[in-house]
Amino acid sequence: MDSLTLKIQSFMNQVGTAPAAADSTSPNALKMVKYFEEEYKLQMMSFLENEWVAEQVERDLTDGAFKDLRSHIPANRRPEFDQTVSMALLGD
């Protein structure tokens, strides 16, 4: 997904909301996210943001800017390269 908005919309669809309510910019979608946060003590926005960032990192590693660089790394060092790039992109 290309935006956090789409990630929220996907979540709303998965929890079975009506299509109109699944519009992540609608008050109903925001209420639903807030409901999950309050009712179950979940950090929904944080979870959705982390999931979205992880998807972006994966895309960068497989299809994005680091794909060409990765091809120049010896095969036995690629896991280390992937880990380094992931940590840098995620700020770990």
Tab-separated table of C-alpha atoms in Angstrom:
chain	number	residue	atom	x	y	z
A	1	MET	CA	0.000	0.000	0.000
A	2	ASP	CA	1.223	3.438	-0.822
A	3	SER	CA	-0.137	5.360	2.107
A	4	LEU	CA	-1.109	5.046	5.693
A	5	THR	CA	-4.621	6.037	4.640
A	6	LEU	CA	-4.865	2.888	2.532
A	7	LYS	CA	-3.516	0.842	5.444
A	8	ILE	CA	-6.284	2.183	7.686
A	9	GLN	CA	-8.849	1.528	4.977
A	10	SER	CA	-7.606	-2.046	4.620
A	11	PHE	CA	-7.890	-2.542	8.384
A	12	MET	CA	-11.429	-1.210	8.353
A	13	ASN	CA	-12.381	-3.567	5.532
A	14	GLN	CA	-10.864	-6.515	7.406
A	15	VAL	CA	-12.884	-5.838	10.538
A	16	GLY	CA	-16.021	-5.950	8.430
A	17	THR	CA	-17.138	-2.341	8.295
A	18	ALA	CA	-19.455	-1.154	5.568
A	19	PRO	CA	-17.648	0.293	2.508
A	20	ALA	CA	-18.662	3.857	3.366
A	21	ALA	CA	-17.377	3.458	6.936
A	22	ALA	CA	-14.127	1.960	5.655
A	23	ASP	CA	-13.171	5.298	4.123
A	24	SER	CA	-10.273	6.082	6.425
A	25	THR	CA	-10.983	9.804	6.277
A	26	SER	CA	-14.567	9.395	7.481
A	27	PRO	CA	-15.532	10.057	11.080
A	28	ASN	CA	-16.791	6.450	11.320
A	29	ALA	CA	-13.383	5.034	10.438
A	30	LEU	CA	-11.674	7.254	12.974
A	31	LYS	CA	-14.250	6.280	15.582
A	32	MET	CA	-13.643	2.596	14.854
A	33	VAL	CA	-9.873	2.957	15.256
A	34	LYS	CA	-10.429	4.925	18.475
A	35	TYR	CA	-12.853	2.234	19.682
A	36	PHE	CA	-10.223	-0.503	19.259
A	37	GLU	CA	-7.680	1.655	21.047
A	38	GLU	CA	-9.964	2.345	24.002
A	39	GLU	CA	-11.789	-0.980	24.273
A	40	TYR	CA	-8.795	-3.275	23.874
A	41	LYS	CA	-6.025	-0.902	24.993
A	42	LEU	CA	-4.383	-1.263	21.589
A	43	GLN	CA	-2.204	1.321	19.937
A	44	MET	CA	-3.909	0.987	16.566
A	45	MET	CA	-2.343	3.988	14.865
A	46	SER	CA	1.087	2.992	16.076
A	47	PHE	CA	0.513	-0.578	14.902
A	48	LEU	CA	-0.751	0.555	11.499
A	49	GLU	CA	2.128	2.999	11.108
A	50	ASN	CA	4.711	0.340	12.024
A	51	GLU	CA	3.163	-2.131	9.622
A	52	TRP	CA	3.142	0.479	6.862
A	53	VAL	CA	6.805	1.385	7.475
A	54	ALA	CA	7.775	-2.300	7.413
A	55	GLU	CA	6.035	-2.662	4.041
A	56	GLN	CA	7.871	0.382	2.707
A	57	VAL	CA	11.229	-0.989	3.881
A	58	GLU	CA	10.477	-4.359	2.280
A	59	ARG	CA	9.567	-2.619	-0.965
A	60	ASP	CA	12.769	-0.558	-0.864
A	61	LEU	CA	14.826	-3.700	-0.326
A	62	THR	CA	13.152	-5.707	-3.090
A	63	ASP	CA	12.004	-3.146	-5.657
A	64	GLY	CA	13.326	0.234	-4.646
A	65	ALA	CA	16.514	2.164	-4.281
A	66	PHE	CA	18.458	-0.593	-2.550
A	67	LYS	CA	17.663	-3.303	-5.091
A	68	ASP	CA	20.420	-2.233	-7.494
A	69	LEU	CA	22.920	-1.716	-4.695
A	70	ARG	CA	22.102	-5.129	-3.279
A	71	SER	CA	23.044	-6.838	-6.543
A	72	HIS	CA	26.629	-5.608	-6.064
A	73	ILE	CA	26.938	-7.149	-2.600
A	74	PRO	CA	28.435	-10.671	-2.443
A	75	ALA	CA	25.664	-13.238	-1.884
A	76	ASN	CA	27.042	-14.327	1.469
A	77	ARG	CA	26.900	-10.718	2.769
A	78	ARG	CA	23.362	-9.886	1.545
A	79	PRO	CA	21.562	-10.906	4.760
A	80	GLU	CA	23.855	-8.581	6.712
A	81	PHE	CA	23.261	-5.812	4.145
A	82	ASP	CA	19.484	-6.321	4.372
A	83	GLN	CA	19.602	-6.129	8.151
A	84	THR	CA	21.731	-2.977	8.096
A	85	VAL	CA	19.419	-1.260	5.613
A	86	SER	CA	16.322	-2.295	7.584
A	87	MET	CA	17.777	-0.942	10.817
A	88	ALA	CA	18.757	2.320	9.126
A	89	LEU	CA	15.353	2.795	7.526
A	90	LEU	CA	13.438	1.900	10.673
A	91	GLY	CA	15.700	3.945	12.909
A	92	ASP	CA	16.652	0.988	15.112
